[in-house]
Each structure stands twice: as structure tokens, then as C-alpha cells.
mmCIF file of C-alpha atoms and ligand atoms in Angstrom:
data_model
loop_
_atom_site.group_PDB
_atom_site.id
_atom_site.type_symbol
_atom_site.label_atom_id
_atom_site.label_comp_id
_atom_site.label_asym_id
_atom_site.label_seq_id
_atom_site.Cartn_x
_atom_site.Cartn_y
_atom_site.Cartn_z
ATOM 1 C CA UNK A 1 4.680 -18.866 6.191
ATOM 2 C CA UNK A 2 6.113 -16.094 4.119
ATOM 3 C CA UNK A 3 5.252 -12.487 4.737
ATOM 4 C CA UNK A 4 2.574 -10.696 2.736
ATOM 5 C CA UNK A 5 2.891 -7.230 1.255
ATOM 6 C CA UNK A 6 -0.266 -5.490 0.092
ATOM 7 C CA UNK A 7 0.463 -2.876 -2.542
ATOM 8 C CA UNK A 8 -1.774 -0.657 -4.642
ATOM 9 C CA UNK A 9 -3.023 2.860 -5.159
ATOM 10 C CA UNK A 10 -4.106 5.089 -2.279
ATOM 11 C CA UNK A 11 -7.599 4.062 -1.189
ATOM 12 C CA UNK A 12 -7.439 0.574 -2.700
ATOM 13 C CA UNK A 13 -8.142 -0.895 0.757
ATOM 14 C CA UNK A 14 -4.670 -2.133 1.761
ATOM 15 C CA UNK A 15 -5.025 -1.191 5.416
ATOM 16 C CA UNK A 16 -8.550 -2.542 5.812
ATOM 17 C CA UNK A 17 -7.647 -5.830 4.147
ATOM 18 C CA UNK A 18 -4.374 -6.137 6.082
ATOM 19 C CA UNK A 19 -6.231 -5.733 9.383
ATOM 20 C CA UNK A 20 -8.852 -8.315 8.439
ATOM 21 C CA UNK A 21 -6.335 -10.811 7.040
ATOM 22 C CA UNK A 22 -4.025 -10.408 10.026
ATOM 23 C CA UNK A 23 -6.875 -11.399 12.290
ATOM 24 C CA UNK A 24 -8.012 -14.250 10.070
ATOM 25 C CA UNK A 25 -4.533 -15.724 9.633
ATOM 26 C CA UNK A 26 -2.901 -14.814 12.926
ATOM 27 C CA UNK A 27 -0.315 -12.534 11.320
ATOM 28 C CA UNK A 28 1.148 -9.346 12.729
ATOM 29 C CA UNK A 29 -0.025 -6.291 10.840
ATOM 30 C CA UNK A 30 2.358 -3.489 9.947
ATOM 31 C CA UNK A 31 0.836 -0.323 8.507
ATOM 32 C CA UNK A 32 3.748 1.532 6.888
ATOM 33 C CA UNK A 33 2.241 5.018 7.035
ATOM 34 C CA UNK A 34 1.194 4.632 10.680
ATOM 35 C CA UNK A 35 4.658 3.309 11.567
ATOM 36 C CA UNK A 36 6.319 6.258 9.815
ATOM 37 C CA UNK A 37 4.008 8.810 11.463
ATOM 38 C CA UNK A 38 4.843 7.283 14.831
ATOM 39 C CA UNK A 39 8.598 7.180 14.198
ATOM 40 C CA UNK A 40 8.826 10.695 12.784
ATOM 41 C CA UNK A 41 6.365 12.158 15.283
ATOM 42 C CA UNK A 42 4.435 14.052 12.627
ATOM 43 C CA UNK A 43 1.746 13.518 10.009
ATOM 44 C CA UNK A 44 2.484 12.378 6.447
ATOM 45 C CA UNK A 45 1.420 15.842 5.262
ATOM 46 C CA UNK A 46 3.947 17.464 7.598
ATOM 47 C CA UNK A 47 6.749 15.073 6.594
ATOM 48 C CA UNK A 48 6.165 15.936 2.917
ATOM 49 C CA UNK A 49 5.909 19.667 3.674
ATOM 50 C CA UNK A 50 8.937 19.878 5.989
ATOM 51 C CA UNK A 51 11.352 17.342 4.492
ATOM 52 C CA UNK A 52 10.005 16.579 1.012
ATOM 53 C CA UNK A 53 8.831 13.448 -0.756
ATOM 54 C CA UNK A 54 12.309 11.986 -1.300
ATOM 55 C CA UNK A 55 12.943 12.008 2.462
ATOM 56 C CA UNK A 56 9.647 10.167 2.983
ATOM 57 C CA UNK A 57 10.622 7.620 0.300
ATOM 58 C CA UNK A 58 13.919 6.972 2.081
ATOM 59 C CA UNK A 59 12.081 6.360 5.371
ATOM 60 C CA UNK A 60 9.908 3.844 3.494
ATOM 61 C CA UNK A 61 13.009 2.038 2.209
ATOM 62 C CA UNK A 62 14.571 1.987 5.692
ATOM 63 C CA UNK A 63 11.394 0.494 7.132
ATOM 64 C CA UNK A 64 11.140 -2.174 4.411
ATOM 65 C CA UNK A 65 14.741 -3.157 5.052
ATOM 66 C CA UNK A 66 13.959 -3.579 8.741
ATOM 67 C CA UNK A 67 10.809 -5.583 7.980
ATOM 68 C CA UNK A 68 12.602 -7.953 5.594
ATOM 69 C CA UNK A 69 14.092 -9.673 8.632
ATOM 70 C CA UNK A 70 10.735 -10.392 10.258
ATOM 71 C CA UNK A 71 8.391 -13.353 9.892
ATOM 72 C CA UNK A 72 4.639 -13.811 9.742
ATOM 73 C CA UNK A 73 3.824 -10.191 9.081
ATOM 74 C CA UNK A 74 1.312 -8.633 6.728
ATOM 75 C CA UNK A 75 2.407 -5.214 5.559
ATOM 76 C CA UNK A 76 0.028 -2.557 4.358
ATOM 77 C CA UNK A 77 2.354 -0.572 2.089
ATOM 78 C CA UNK A 78 2.084 3.119 1.266
ATOM 79 C CA UNK A 79 0.723 3.582 -2.251
ATOM 80 C CA UNK A 80 4.090 4.757 -3.563
ATOM 81 C CA UNK A 81 6.312 2.316 -1.680
ATOM 82 C CA UNK A 82 6.726 -0.032 -4.610
ATOM 83 C CA UNK A 83 7.827 2.685 -7.019
ATOM 84 C CA UNK A 84 11.469 2.227 -6.036
ATOM 85 C CA UNK A 85 12.755 -1.024 -7.489
ATOM 86 C CA UNK A 86 14.918 -1.409 -4.383
ATOM 87 C CA UNK A 87 11.744 -1.512 -2.280
ATOM 88 C CA UNK A 88 10.053 -4.077 -4.504
ATOM 89 C CA UNK A 89 13.191 -6.238 -4.241
ATOM 90 C CA UNK A 90 13.127 -6.012 -0.433
ATOM 91 C CA UNK A 91 9.491 -7.135 -0.436
ATOM 92 C CA UNK A 92 10.104 -9.941 -2.935
ATOM 93 C CA UNK A 93 12.960 -11.350 -0.908
ATOM 94 C CA UNK A 94 10.820 -11.509 2.237
ATOM 95 C CA UNK A 95 7.388 -12.523 1.021
ATOM 96 C CA UNK A 96 4.583 -12.393 -1.510
ATOM 97 C CA UNK A 97 3.396 -9.161 -3.058
ATOM 98 C CA UNK A 98 -0.332 -8.791 -3.705
ATOM 99 C CA UNK A 99 -1.673 -5.868 -5.709
ATOM 100 C CA UNK A 100 -5.124 -4.566 -4.770
ATOM 101 C CA UNK A 101 -6.545 -3.008 -7.916
ATOM 102 C CA UNK A 102 -9.509 -0.641 -8.042
ATOM 103 C CA UNK A 103 -10.980 1.670 -10.676
ATOM 104 C CA UNK A 104 -10.233 5.399 -10.376
ATOM 105 C CA UNK A 105 -13.942 6.018 -9.667
ATOM 106 C CA UNK A 106 -13.837 3.563 -6.738
ATOM 107 C CA UNK A 107 -10.673 5.190 -5.402
ATOM 108 C CA UNK A 108 -12.166 8.675 -5.680
ATOM 109 C CA UNK A 109 -15.254 7.704 -3.696
ATOM 110 C CA UNK A 110 -13.056 6.349 -0.911
ATOM 111 C CA UNK A 111 -10.510 9.149 -0.662
ATOM 112 C CA UNK A 112 -12.495 12.260 -1.614
ATOM 113 C CA UNK A 113 -13.151 13.435 1.961
ATOM 114 C CA UNK A 114 -9.618 12.854 3.229
ATOM 115 C CA UNK A 115 -6.944 15.560 3.417
ATOM 116 C CA UNK A 116 -4.256 13.226 4.737
ATOM 117 C CA UNK A 117 -2.671 12.312 1.402
ATOM 118 C CA UNK A 118 -0.336 15.085 0.254
ATOM 119 C CA UNK A 119 -0.245 13.880 -3.357
ATOM 120 C CA UNK A 120 -4.020 14.238 -3.666
ATOM 121 C CA UNK A 121 -4.495 17.506 -1.787
ATOM 122 C CA UNK A 122 -5.520 20.019 -4.454
ATOM 123 C CA UNK A 123 -5.859 17.207 -7.005
ATOM 124 C CA UNK A 124 -8.947 15.489 -5.680
ATOM 125 C CA UNK A 125 -10.700 14.397 -8.861
ATOM 126 C CA UNK A 126 -11.129 11.227 -10.914
ATOM 127 C CA UNK A 127 -9.028 12.469 -13.854
ATOM 128 C CA UNK A 128 -6.008 13.173 -11.683
ATOM 129 C CA UNK A 129 -6.358 9.833 -9.919
ATOM 130 C CA UNK A 130 -6.647 8.031 -13.284
ATOM 131 C CA UNK A 131 -3.521 9.789 -14.616
ATOM 132 C CA UNK A 132 -1.388 8.976 -11.576
ATOM 133 C CA UNK A 133 -2.710 5.428 -11.512
ATOM 134 C CA UNK A 134 -1.906 4.913 -15.213
ATOM 135 C CA UNK A 135 1.600 6.266 -14.660
ATOM 136 C CA UNK A 136 2.162 3.888 -11.745
ATOM 137 C CA UNK A 137 0.434 0.829 -13.122
ATOM 138 C CA UNK A 138 3.510 -0.658 -14.862
ATOM 139 C CA UNK A 139 5.431 -0.530 -11.576
ATOM 140 C CA UNK A 140 2.572 -2.052 -9.606
ATOM 141 C CA UNK A 141 2.144 -4.870 -12.122
ATOM 142 C CA UNK A 142 5.872 -5.540 -12.390
ATOM 143 C CA UNK A 143 6.171 -5.901 -8.630
ATOM 144 C CA UNK A 144 3.039 -7.961 -7.977
ATOM 145 C CA UNK A 145 2.972 -11.740 -7.621
ATOM 146 C CA UNK A 146 -0.825 -11.614 -7.974
ATOM 147 C CA UNK A 147 -3.531 -9.054 -8.690
ATOM 148 C CA UNK A 148 -6.783 -8.875 -6.732
ATOM 149 C CA UNK A 149 -9.553 -6.735 -8.234
ATOM 150 C CA UNK A 150 -11.460 -5.153 -5.364
ATOM 151 C CA UNK A 151 -14.219 -3.106 -7.028
ATOM 152 C CA UNK A 152 -17.663 -4.068 -5.735
ATOM 153 C CA UNK A 153 -16.357 -6.729 -3.334
ATOM 154 C CA UNK A 154 -16.772 -6.825 0.437
ATOM 155 C CA UNK A 155 -13.815 -7.051 2.814
ATOM 156 C CA UNK A 156 -14.813 -10.631 3.584
ATOM 157 C CA UNK A 157 -14.959 -11.565 -0.118
ATOM 158 C CA UNK A 158 -11.540 -10.061 -0.768
ATOM 159 C CA UNK A 159 -9.981 -11.825 2.226
ATOM 160 C CA UNK A 160 -11.474 -15.165 1.215
ATOM 161 C CA UNK A 161 -10.251 -14.713 -2.368
ATOM 162 C CA UNK A 162 -6.722 -13.895 -1.197
ATOM 163 C CA UNK A 163 -6.688 -16.779 1.242
ATOM 164 C CA UNK A 164 -8.017 -19.374 -1.176
ATOM 165 C CA UNK A 165 -6.330 -18.319 -4.385
ATOM 166 C CA UNK A 166 -2.976 -17.054 -3.239
ATOM 167 C CA UNK A 167 -2.153 -18.544 0.122
ATOM 168 C CA UNK A 168 -2.889 -22.230 -0.147
HETATM 169 C C1 S3P B 1 1.314 7.693 -1.076
HETATM 170 C C2 S3P B 1 0.361 6.921 -0.435
HETATM 171 C C3 S3P B 1 0.015 7.090 0.978
HETATM 172 C C4 S3P B 1 1.193 7.680 1.756
HETATM 173 C C5 S3P B 1 1.686 8.937 1.093
HETATM 174 C C6 S3P B 1 2.130 8.700 -0.357
HETATM 175 C C7 S3P B 1 1.558 7.469 -2.520
HETATM 176 O O1 S3P B 1 -0.347 5.831 1.541
HETATM 177 O O2 S3P B 1 2.235 6.741 1.853
HETATM 178 O O3 S3P B 1 0.645 9.875 1.140
HETATM 179 O O4 S3P B 1 2.592 7.949 -3.037
HETATM 180 O O5 S3P B 1 0.723 6.799 -3.173
HETATM 181 P P1 S3P B 1 -1.748 5.089 1.274
HETATM 182 O O6 S3P B 1 -1.629 4.331 -0.012
HETATM 183 O O7 S3P B 1 -1.886 4.184 2.447
HETATM 184 O O8 S3P B 1 -2.807 6.135 1.210
#
């Protein structure tokens, strides 16, 4: 089986769905942010503050290059990982790319109490989320092999939809 890459905006449920699908399908789950935090020995906030966003983006690319050689993995990608075309190409060459799509209001409800996303700290409102999402949407859509709308669906429903529609 090919690898699966879950992409989408912060708070779209990539990590939750990756964990559930990994269990359901017997795949190994890779959570990009968690891997990066572990490798760098500091939080995402601290990486952005100390080294800047472009450094973080390069670490993402390095990780995706490493993962492209693996099999039977499901990767929960950072929300900005697909913005570099190079990254999307690395994913495409190694597996299928599924976009989890949620409305800005849904995203806001899920991320509003978190301070762990540097791009949203100080910008925690629906309008900002909508603006950043609109700006990114063309990249997300260009990279995705399939789009899964997640608003109002349970984890189980989303996993079943992905399994039945996109993995058979
Ligand atoms: C980012 C999303 C975050 C994390 C970093 C940057 C983004 O991951 O990689 O804060 O640019 O959208 P999640 O999508 O897992 O929150």
C-alpha cells in the first residue's frame, strides 16, 4: 500500500484522523510537528521564535525527504507543510495526499484555547483564520488527490469515508 499524507489547515483534525486510521489500517503514524519537536528538543513556538519560520519549513522538507523512503506510513502534516511545492512533490512521489477541509468557524472552535501555534498567537479569531485559509486554499487544492469535508462529522465517519472512497 502507498503512504498517506493528511494535509489541511491547523485544527482540521489531521492528527486525530491519522491516529484513528493508523490503528484501523495497521499503518505507522508519523506526526510531523511531534517529530520536529522531538528532534529539535524545543516547542514549535520556540523554534519559530529562536530560528524563524523559514528554518522550521526547512526542517519540514528534510523530514518529508526522509519519509519518502518509508512504506505503510500515515503522515499527519503540519498545516503549512504543503505550501512548498517541493514538499508536495515529495508527498506525491511517496503516496496519496488527502486534504481535510473544515470551515473557519469549525477551525476556530477547535484551536481557540491553544497557544501552541505561533501563526495564530495574537490572531485568534475567525476572520484571521478565514483570510489565511483563503490564501492557502489554492495550494492545498493543487496538492490534494482528494478532499474530505470534515465539518459536523465524527472521527469514525471521516475514517470510514476515507477508507471506502479513497483507499479501495
Ligand atoms: C502550521 C501548522 C502547525 C505547525 C506550525 C505551522 C501552519 O501544525 O506545523 O505551527 O503553518 O499551518 P498543525 O497544522 O498540526 O497545527
